[in-house]
XYZ file of C-alpha atoms in Angstrom:
550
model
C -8.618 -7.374 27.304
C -4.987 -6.574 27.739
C -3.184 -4.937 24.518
C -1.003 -2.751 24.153
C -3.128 -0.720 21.116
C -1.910 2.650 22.028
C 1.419 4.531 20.283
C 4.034 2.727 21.565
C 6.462 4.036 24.273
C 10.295 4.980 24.299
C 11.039 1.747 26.526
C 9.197 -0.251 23.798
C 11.113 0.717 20.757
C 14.546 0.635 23.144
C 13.832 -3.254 23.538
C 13.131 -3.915 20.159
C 15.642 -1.498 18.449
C 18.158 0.455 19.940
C 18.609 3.616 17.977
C 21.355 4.937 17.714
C 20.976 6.392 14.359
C 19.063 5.773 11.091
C 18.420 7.251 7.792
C 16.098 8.175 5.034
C 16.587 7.192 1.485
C 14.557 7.129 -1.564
C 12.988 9.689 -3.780
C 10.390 12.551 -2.949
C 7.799 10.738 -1.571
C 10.712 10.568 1.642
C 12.112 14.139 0.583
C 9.290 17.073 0.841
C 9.792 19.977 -1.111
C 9.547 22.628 1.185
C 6.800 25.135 1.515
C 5.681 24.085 5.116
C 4.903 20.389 4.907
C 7.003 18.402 6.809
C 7.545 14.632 5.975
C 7.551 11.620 7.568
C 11.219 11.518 9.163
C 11.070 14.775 9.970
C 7.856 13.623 11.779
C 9.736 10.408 13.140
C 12.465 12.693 14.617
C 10.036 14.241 17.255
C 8.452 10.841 18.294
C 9.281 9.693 21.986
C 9.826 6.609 20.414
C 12.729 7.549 18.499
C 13.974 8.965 21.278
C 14.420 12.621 19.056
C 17.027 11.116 16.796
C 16.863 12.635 13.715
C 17.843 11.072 10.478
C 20.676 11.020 8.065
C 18.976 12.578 4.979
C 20.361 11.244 1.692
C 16.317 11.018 -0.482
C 16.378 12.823 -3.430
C 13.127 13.251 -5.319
C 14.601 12.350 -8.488
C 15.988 9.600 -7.671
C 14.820 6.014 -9.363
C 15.485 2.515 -7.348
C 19.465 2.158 -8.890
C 20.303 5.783 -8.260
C 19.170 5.206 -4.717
C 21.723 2.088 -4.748
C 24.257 4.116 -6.227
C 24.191 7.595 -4.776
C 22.495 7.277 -1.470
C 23.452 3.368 0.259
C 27.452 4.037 0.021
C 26.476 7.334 1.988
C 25.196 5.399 4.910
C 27.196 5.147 8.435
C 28.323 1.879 9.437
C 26.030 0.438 11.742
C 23.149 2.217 10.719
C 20.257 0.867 12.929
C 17.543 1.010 10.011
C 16.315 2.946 7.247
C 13.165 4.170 5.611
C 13.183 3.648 1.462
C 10.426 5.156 -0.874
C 11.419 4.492 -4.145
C 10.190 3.352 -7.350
C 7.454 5.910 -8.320
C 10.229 7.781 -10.675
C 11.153 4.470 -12.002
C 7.233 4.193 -13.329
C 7.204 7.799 -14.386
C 4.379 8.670 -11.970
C 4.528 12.351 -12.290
C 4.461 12.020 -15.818
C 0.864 9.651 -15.513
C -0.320 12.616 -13.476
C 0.722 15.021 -15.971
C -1.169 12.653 -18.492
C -4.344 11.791 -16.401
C -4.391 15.021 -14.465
C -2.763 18.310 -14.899
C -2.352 18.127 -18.788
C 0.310 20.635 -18.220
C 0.805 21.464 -21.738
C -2.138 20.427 -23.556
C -1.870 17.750 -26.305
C 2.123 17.695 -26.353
C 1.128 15.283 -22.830
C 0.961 11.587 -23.311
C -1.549 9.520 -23.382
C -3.206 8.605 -20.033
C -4.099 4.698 -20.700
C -0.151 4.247 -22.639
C 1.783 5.393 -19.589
C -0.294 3.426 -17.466
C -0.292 0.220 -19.249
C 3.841 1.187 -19.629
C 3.895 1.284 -15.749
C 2.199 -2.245 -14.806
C 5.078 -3.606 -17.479
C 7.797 -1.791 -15.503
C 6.421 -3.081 -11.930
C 6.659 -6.607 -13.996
C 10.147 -6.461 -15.449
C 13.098 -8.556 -14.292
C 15.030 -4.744 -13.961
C 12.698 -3.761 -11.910
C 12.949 -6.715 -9.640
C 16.685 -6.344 -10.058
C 16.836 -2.664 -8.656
C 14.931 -3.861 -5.687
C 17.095 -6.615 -4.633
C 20.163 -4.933 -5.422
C 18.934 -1.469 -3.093
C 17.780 -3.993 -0.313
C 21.172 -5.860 -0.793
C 23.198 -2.781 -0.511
C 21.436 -1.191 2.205
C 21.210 -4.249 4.485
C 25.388 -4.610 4.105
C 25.544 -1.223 5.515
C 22.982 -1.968 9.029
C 24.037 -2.760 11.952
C 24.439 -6.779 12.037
C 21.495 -8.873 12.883
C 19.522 -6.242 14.192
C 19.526 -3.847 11.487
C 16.285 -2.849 9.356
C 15.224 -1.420 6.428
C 11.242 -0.408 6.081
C 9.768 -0.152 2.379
C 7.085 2.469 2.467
C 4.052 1.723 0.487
C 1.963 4.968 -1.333
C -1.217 5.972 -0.426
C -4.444 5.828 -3.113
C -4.947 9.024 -4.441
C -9.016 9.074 -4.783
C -12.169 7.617 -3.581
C -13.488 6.404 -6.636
C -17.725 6.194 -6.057
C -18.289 10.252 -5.809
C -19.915 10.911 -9.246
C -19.971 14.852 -8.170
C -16.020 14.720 -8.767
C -16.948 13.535 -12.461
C -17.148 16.859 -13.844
C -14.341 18.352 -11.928
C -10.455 18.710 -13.137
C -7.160 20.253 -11.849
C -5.758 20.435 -15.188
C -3.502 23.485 -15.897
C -4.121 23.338 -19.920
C -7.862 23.782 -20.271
C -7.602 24.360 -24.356
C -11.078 23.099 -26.120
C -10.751 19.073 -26.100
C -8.266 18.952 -24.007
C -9.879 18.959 -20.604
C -8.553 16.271 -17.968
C -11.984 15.269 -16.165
C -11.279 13.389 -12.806
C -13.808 10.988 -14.416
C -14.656 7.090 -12.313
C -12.933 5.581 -14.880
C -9.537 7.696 -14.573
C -9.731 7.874 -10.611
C -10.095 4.175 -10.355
C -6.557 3.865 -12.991
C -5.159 5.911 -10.476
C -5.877 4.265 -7.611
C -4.948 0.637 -9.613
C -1.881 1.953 -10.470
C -0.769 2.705 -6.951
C -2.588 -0.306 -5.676
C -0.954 -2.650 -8.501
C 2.792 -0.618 -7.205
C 2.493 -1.642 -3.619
C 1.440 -4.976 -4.605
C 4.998 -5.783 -6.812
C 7.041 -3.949 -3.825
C 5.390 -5.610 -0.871
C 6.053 -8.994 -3.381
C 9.946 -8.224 -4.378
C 10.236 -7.649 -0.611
C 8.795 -11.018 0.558
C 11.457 -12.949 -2.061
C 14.335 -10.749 -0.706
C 13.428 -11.596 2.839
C 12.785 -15.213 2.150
C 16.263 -15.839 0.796
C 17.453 -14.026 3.768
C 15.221 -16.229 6.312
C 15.090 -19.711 5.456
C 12.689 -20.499 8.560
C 9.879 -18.110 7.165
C 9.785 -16.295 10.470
C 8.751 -13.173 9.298
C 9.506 -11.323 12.738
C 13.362 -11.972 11.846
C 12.478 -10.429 7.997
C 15.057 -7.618 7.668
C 12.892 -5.541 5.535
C 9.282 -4.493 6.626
C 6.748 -3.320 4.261
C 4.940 0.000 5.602
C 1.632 0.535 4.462
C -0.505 3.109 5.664
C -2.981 3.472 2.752
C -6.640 2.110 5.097
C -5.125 5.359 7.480
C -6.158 7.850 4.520
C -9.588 6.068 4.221
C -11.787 9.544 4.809
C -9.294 11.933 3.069
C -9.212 11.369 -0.052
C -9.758 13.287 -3.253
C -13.015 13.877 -4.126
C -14.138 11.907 -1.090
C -17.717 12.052 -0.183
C -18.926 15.065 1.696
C -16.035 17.503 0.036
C -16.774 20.497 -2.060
C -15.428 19.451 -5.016
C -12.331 17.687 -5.246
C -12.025 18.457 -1.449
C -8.091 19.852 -3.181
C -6.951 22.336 0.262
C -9.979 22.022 2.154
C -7.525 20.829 4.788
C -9.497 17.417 5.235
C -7.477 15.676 2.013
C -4.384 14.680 2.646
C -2.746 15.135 -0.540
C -1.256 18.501 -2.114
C -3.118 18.813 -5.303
C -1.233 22.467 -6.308
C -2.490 25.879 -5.045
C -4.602 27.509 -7.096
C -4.869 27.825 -10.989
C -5.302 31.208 -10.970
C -2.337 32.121 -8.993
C 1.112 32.744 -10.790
C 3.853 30.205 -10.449
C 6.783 31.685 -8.572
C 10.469 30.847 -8.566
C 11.130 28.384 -6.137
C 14.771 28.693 -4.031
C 14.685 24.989 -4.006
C 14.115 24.275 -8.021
C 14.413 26.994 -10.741
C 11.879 26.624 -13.368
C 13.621 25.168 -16.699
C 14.039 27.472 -19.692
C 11.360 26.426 -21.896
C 13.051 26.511 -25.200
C 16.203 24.106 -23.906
C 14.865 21.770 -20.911
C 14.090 18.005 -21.248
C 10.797 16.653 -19.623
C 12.480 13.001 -18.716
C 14.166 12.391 -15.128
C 12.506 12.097 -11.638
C 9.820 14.432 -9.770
C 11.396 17.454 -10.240
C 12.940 17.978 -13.404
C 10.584 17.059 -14.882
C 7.783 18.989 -13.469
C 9.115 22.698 -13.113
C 9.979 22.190 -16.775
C 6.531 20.994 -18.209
C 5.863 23.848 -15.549
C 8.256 26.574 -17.655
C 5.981 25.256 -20.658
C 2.872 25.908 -19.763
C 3.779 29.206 -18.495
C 4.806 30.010 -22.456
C 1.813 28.414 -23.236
C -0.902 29.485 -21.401
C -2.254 33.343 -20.551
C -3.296 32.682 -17.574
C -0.248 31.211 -15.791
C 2.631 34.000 -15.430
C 6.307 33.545 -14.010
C 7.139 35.882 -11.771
C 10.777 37.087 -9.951
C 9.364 37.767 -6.584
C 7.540 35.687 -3.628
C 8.619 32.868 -1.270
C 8.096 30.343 -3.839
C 5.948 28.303 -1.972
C 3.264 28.402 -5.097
C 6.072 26.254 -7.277
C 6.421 24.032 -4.376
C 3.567 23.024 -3.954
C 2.879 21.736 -7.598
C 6.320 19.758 -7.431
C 4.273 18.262 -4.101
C 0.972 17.519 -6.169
C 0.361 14.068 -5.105
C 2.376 13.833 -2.400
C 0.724 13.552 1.545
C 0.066 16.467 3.562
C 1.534 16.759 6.852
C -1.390 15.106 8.180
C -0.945 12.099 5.964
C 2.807 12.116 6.156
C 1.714 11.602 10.012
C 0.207 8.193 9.379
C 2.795 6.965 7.346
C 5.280 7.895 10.888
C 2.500 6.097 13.330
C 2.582 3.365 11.013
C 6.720 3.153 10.698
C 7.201 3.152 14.829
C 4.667 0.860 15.208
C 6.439 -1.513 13.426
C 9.829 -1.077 15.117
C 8.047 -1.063 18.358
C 6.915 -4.551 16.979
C 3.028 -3.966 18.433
C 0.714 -4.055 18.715
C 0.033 -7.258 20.826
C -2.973 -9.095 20.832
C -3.589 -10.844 24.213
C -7.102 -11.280 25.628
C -8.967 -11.815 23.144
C -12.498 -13.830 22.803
C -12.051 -14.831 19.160
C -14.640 -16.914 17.169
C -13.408 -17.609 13.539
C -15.034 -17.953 10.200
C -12.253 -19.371 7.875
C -13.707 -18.696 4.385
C -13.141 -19.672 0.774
C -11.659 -22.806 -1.595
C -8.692 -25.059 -1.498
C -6.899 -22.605 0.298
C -8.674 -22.334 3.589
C -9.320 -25.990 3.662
C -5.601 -26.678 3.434
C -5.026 -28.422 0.462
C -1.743 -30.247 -0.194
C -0.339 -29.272 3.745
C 0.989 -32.202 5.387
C -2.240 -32.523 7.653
C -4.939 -31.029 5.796
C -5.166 -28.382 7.846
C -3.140 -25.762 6.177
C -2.378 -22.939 8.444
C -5.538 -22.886 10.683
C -3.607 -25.280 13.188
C -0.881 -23.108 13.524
C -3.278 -20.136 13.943
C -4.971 -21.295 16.354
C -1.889 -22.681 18.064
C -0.466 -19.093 17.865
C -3.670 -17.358 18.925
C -4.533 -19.729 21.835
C -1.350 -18.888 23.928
C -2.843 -15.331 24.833
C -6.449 -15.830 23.470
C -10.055 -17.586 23.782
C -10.381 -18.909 19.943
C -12.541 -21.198 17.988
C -13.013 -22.024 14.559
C -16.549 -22.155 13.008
C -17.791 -23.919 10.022
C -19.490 -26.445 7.928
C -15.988 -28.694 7.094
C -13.174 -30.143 8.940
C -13.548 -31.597 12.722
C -12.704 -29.808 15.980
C -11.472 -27.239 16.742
C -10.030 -26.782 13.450
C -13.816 -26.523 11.426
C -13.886 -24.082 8.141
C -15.821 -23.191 5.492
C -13.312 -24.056 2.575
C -14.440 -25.886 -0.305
C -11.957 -27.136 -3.135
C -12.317 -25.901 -6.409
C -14.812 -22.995 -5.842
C -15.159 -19.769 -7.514
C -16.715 -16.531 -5.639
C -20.195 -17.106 -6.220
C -19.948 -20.667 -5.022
C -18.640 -19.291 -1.673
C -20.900 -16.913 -1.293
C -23.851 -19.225 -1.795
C -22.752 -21.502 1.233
C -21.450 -18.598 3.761
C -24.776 -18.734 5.008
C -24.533 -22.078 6.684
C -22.117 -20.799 8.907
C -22.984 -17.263 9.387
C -25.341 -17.967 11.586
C -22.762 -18.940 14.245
C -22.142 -15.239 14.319
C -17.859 -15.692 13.954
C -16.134 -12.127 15.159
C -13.340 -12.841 12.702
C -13.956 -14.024 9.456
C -10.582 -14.502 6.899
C -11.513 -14.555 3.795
C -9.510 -15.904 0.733
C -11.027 -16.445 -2.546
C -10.825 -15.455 -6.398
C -7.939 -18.318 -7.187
C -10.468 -20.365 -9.491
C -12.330 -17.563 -10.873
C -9.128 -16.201 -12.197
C -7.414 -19.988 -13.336
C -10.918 -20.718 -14.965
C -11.068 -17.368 -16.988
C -14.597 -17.011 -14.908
C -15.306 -13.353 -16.143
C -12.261 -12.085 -14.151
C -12.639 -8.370 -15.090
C -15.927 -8.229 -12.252
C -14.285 -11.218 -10.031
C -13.149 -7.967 -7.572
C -16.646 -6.845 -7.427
C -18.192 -10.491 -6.486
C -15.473 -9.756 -3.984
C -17.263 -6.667 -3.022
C -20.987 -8.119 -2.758
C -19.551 -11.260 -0.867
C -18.465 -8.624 1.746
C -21.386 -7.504 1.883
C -23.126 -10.768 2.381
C -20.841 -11.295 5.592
C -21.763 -8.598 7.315
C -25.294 -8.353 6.534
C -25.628 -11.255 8.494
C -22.459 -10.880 10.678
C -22.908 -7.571 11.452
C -20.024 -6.987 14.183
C -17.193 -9.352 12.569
C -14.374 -8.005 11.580
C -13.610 -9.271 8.046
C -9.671 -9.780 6.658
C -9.649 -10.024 3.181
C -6.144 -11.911 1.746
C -4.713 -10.341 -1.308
C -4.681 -13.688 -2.761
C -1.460 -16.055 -3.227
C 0.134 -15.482 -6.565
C 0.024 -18.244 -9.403
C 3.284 -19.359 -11.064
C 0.519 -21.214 -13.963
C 1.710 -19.990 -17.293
C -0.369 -16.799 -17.917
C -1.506 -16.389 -14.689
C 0.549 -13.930 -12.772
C -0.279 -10.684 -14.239
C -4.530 -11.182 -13.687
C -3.601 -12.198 -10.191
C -1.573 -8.865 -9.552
C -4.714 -7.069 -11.306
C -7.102 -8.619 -9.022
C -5.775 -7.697 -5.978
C -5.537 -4.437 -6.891
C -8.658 -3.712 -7.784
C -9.778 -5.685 -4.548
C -7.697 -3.606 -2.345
C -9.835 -0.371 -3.736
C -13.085 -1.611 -3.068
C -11.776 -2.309 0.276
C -11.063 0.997 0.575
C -15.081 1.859 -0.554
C -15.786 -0.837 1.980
C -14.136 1.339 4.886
C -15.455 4.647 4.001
C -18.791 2.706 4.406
C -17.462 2.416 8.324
C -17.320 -1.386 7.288
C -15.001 -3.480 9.625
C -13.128 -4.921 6.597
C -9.362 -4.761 5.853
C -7.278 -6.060 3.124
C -4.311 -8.353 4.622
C -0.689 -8.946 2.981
C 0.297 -12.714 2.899
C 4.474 -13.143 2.903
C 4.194 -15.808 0.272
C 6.150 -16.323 -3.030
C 5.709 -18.833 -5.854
C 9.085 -20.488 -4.706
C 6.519 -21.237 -1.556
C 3.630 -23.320 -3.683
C 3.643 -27.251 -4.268
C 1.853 -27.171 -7.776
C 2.081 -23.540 -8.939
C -1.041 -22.596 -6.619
C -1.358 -24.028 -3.179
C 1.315 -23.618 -0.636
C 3.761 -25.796 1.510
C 3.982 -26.429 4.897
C 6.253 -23.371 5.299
C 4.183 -21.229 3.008
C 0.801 -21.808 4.777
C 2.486 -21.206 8.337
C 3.537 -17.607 6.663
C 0.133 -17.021 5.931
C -0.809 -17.605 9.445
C 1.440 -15.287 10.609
C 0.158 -12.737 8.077
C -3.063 -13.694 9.460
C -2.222 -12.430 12.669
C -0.599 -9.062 11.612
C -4.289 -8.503 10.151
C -5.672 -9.711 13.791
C -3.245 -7.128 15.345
C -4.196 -4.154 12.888
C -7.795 -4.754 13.505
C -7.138 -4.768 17.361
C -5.163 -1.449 16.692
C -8.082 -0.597 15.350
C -10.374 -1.411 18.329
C -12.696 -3.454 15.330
C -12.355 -6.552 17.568
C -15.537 -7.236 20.207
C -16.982 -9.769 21.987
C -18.736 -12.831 20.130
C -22.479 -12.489 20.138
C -24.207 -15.312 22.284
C -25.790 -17.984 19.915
């Protein structure tokens, strides 16, 4: 087998992307508060791949998606070979839902957790907020170098895994007064991890439709913008992951800064001064508003004092809380310079392919019935052994997609096929369970147990799970945005189960479907190629072995 899985080289990144400098914009997930983390451009600075360039910093942690556009893009030098953006998260009010569902940091003066998060999913959904997206991406990519320049969206990291019931009973609140104890609870852990889920999910979309304007052809290696996601890298560090005492919060295995210590005092910080209480405003980005819910629960509490002295690191890590660790800030850099090293390749390969679901997978309403399996296999074959198995279609283009199904159908006839022991099995399902009103709230957990039935009896595939095409039927959009992210957390469960299953984006739009649910000829060869950025992340992986003889 001949890849090139490995971090990728100097020489590599030089071919792809000559750098001759780049820069970091966005809002604190991009921008650290100090206090000894460092984050991921500082990170990127010191790779050989970047050749030590460091960035032009211009993230603020307050910023929302139109400040970025106005204060940070006209700041960029001409030419600029690409930038990383984190944004949005202010624009949702996340550190105000973590206030909410989490720290309570003044007791019942903080919202409520379920209204700020049901106010969040109708921000991600709002024409502004697809209007601050293209407008960033718009301004940014007029400032890049011409036809080579990039910008690459970073995508935040679930917070929790959400099956530990010892983390039940367990809280970082700061406000502790009697009823008003924030329990990380299932039920609030797996809001949590929606939310974030649900957040990637609208930027990786509003990214796809600003890159398919830009790219007529669909060829989503000439996509300007790149959507980064790391989150399957933080699988194993994770709040109140299993194994952890506690909440696992500092135990230097979670990769998120939870705060340091209730007990300690909050100091001044030389980077933020704490808010007098009586005067300051709780509204704005990361920062302002968290040292001044900070200043009043200081007031409020007896066990939280200010004081004049120390380095301040106490303060800076609760404006962190949330944020990645260094540790985690270093996947989200592997992740970024793979992707302007454009690997990792996948050449060698002995692939034997399960193609699994409804309409979809059988191709319905492409040109040749075969939707994008041909140009799969096409695409695979030039540096690969492949073949398709199952129960419909003729060879070599067999699958086992069957119009109109709903989960449980599928899962009923994976069976037949099974048996042929596929390495690769791409599964995408849930589009009739969700059009048909089939009891959509479980549909991700038939998800789940289909999983499950895969690799019960294919026990060394590799299974890619599609976050499935979006519906432009009236009423449907919104349950298909839920869906997918509650499927992308139980593939999370899946992996910390050391289950060879990973959750795969597909660069398709509504403008890209025929009849408000199947796709084009253009819109199934995108999913092909999305298909094989799955193929190439498992290979990363090293998830990909040898068929089993049958």
């Amino acid at each position: 087998v001949s890849t090139t899985n490995g971090a990728p080289t100097s020489a590599q990144c030089a071919a792809n992307l000559p750098i001759k400098n780049w820069a970091s914009l966005g809002d604190s997930y991009s921008n650290i508060v100090g206090g000894g983390l460092q984050d991921y451009e500082a990170l990127m600075a010191t790779d050989a791949c970047l050749q030590g360039k460091k960035p032009q910093y211009l993230s603020n942690p307050d910023a929302t998606i139109s400040q970025v556009s106005r204060d940070q893009v006209p700041k960029l030098l001409t030419n600029t070979n690409f930038v990383t953006l984190s944004a949005g998260a202010n624009d949702i009010g996340l550190v105000q839902i973590l206030d909410a569902c989490v720290y309570n940091f003044i007791g019942s003066a903080s919202l409520d957790c379920a209204t700020l998060l049901r106010n969040a999913a109708r921000t991600m959904s709002s024409a502004d907020f697809a209007s601050s997206w293209n407008d960033v991406l718009s301004k940014s990519r007029s400032v890049l170098a011409p036809n080579t320049g990039k910008a690459y969206v970073v995508a935040n990291a679930a917070f929790f895994d959400e099956t530990t019931p010892s983390c039940s009973q367990k809280s970082l609140a700061v406000y502790t007064g009697t009823g008003q104890q924030k329990y990380l609870n299932a039920a609030t852990r797996k809001g949590l991890n929606e939310l974030i889920h649900r957040f990637n999910w609208w930027q990786n979309y509003l990214v796809t439709k600003y890159n398919r304007a830009q790219v007529p052809s669909g060829n989503t290696l000439q996509y300007p913008v790149q959507f980064i996601d790391a989150d399957d890298r933080f699988n194993g560090h994770r709040l109140c992951r299993a194994g952890a005492d506690g909440t696992g919060s500092g135990d230097g295995n979670t990769w998120f800064a939870t705060g340091d210590g209730l007990s300690k005092p909050i100091t001044r910080s030389p980077y933020e001064k704490l808010k007098p209480p009586a005067t300051c405003s709780p509204n704005g980005g990361w920062n302002e508003y968290a040292t001044c819910r900070m200043a009043k629960a200081i007031q409020k509490t007896s066990f939280l004092t200010l004081t004049q002295s120390g380095s301040g690191t106490t303060l800076n890590n609760w404006e962190r809380i949330f944020h990645p660790t260094t540790q985690g800030q270093d996947l989200i850099r592997d992740e970024i310079v793979s992707q302007i090293a454009q690997g990792p390749t996948l050449s060698g390969y002995n692939l034997r392919i399960l193609p699994l679901g409804a309409s979809i997978i059988a191709g319905a309403h492409s040109s040749d019935g075969n939707g994008f399996r041909k140009v799969l296999y096409d695409t695979l074959r030039k540096t690969n052994t492949v073949s398709y198995v199952g129960s419909q279609g003729t060879a070599p283009l067999q699958h086992e997609g069957h119009g109109g199904w709903i989960i449980q159908d599928v899962s009923s006839v994976a069976g037949v096929s099974l048996p042929s022991r596929p390495n690769v099995v791409l599964i995408h399902v849930g589009t009739n369970d969700l059009l048909t009103n089939n009891n959509i709230d479980q549909a991700p957990d038939r998800i789940g147990a289909l999983i499950d039935h895969v690799l019960a009896v294919a026990t060394d595939a590799v299974v890619l799970v599609a976050q499935i095409l979006p519906s432009s039927r009236v009423g449907a959009f919104d349950n298909f945005v839920t869906f997918n992210a509650r499927v992308a957390s139980i593939i999370n469960q899946k992996q910390n189960e050391h289950k060879k299953v990973m959750k795969v984006w597909m660069p398709v739009t509504t403008e890209d479907l025929v009849d408000g649910v199947h796709p084009e000829d253009a819109g199934y060869n995108k999913m092909a190629q999305g298909w094989i950025k799955g193929l190439q992340r498992a290979a990363e992986k090293g998830w990909i072995g040898t068929p089993v003889r049958v």
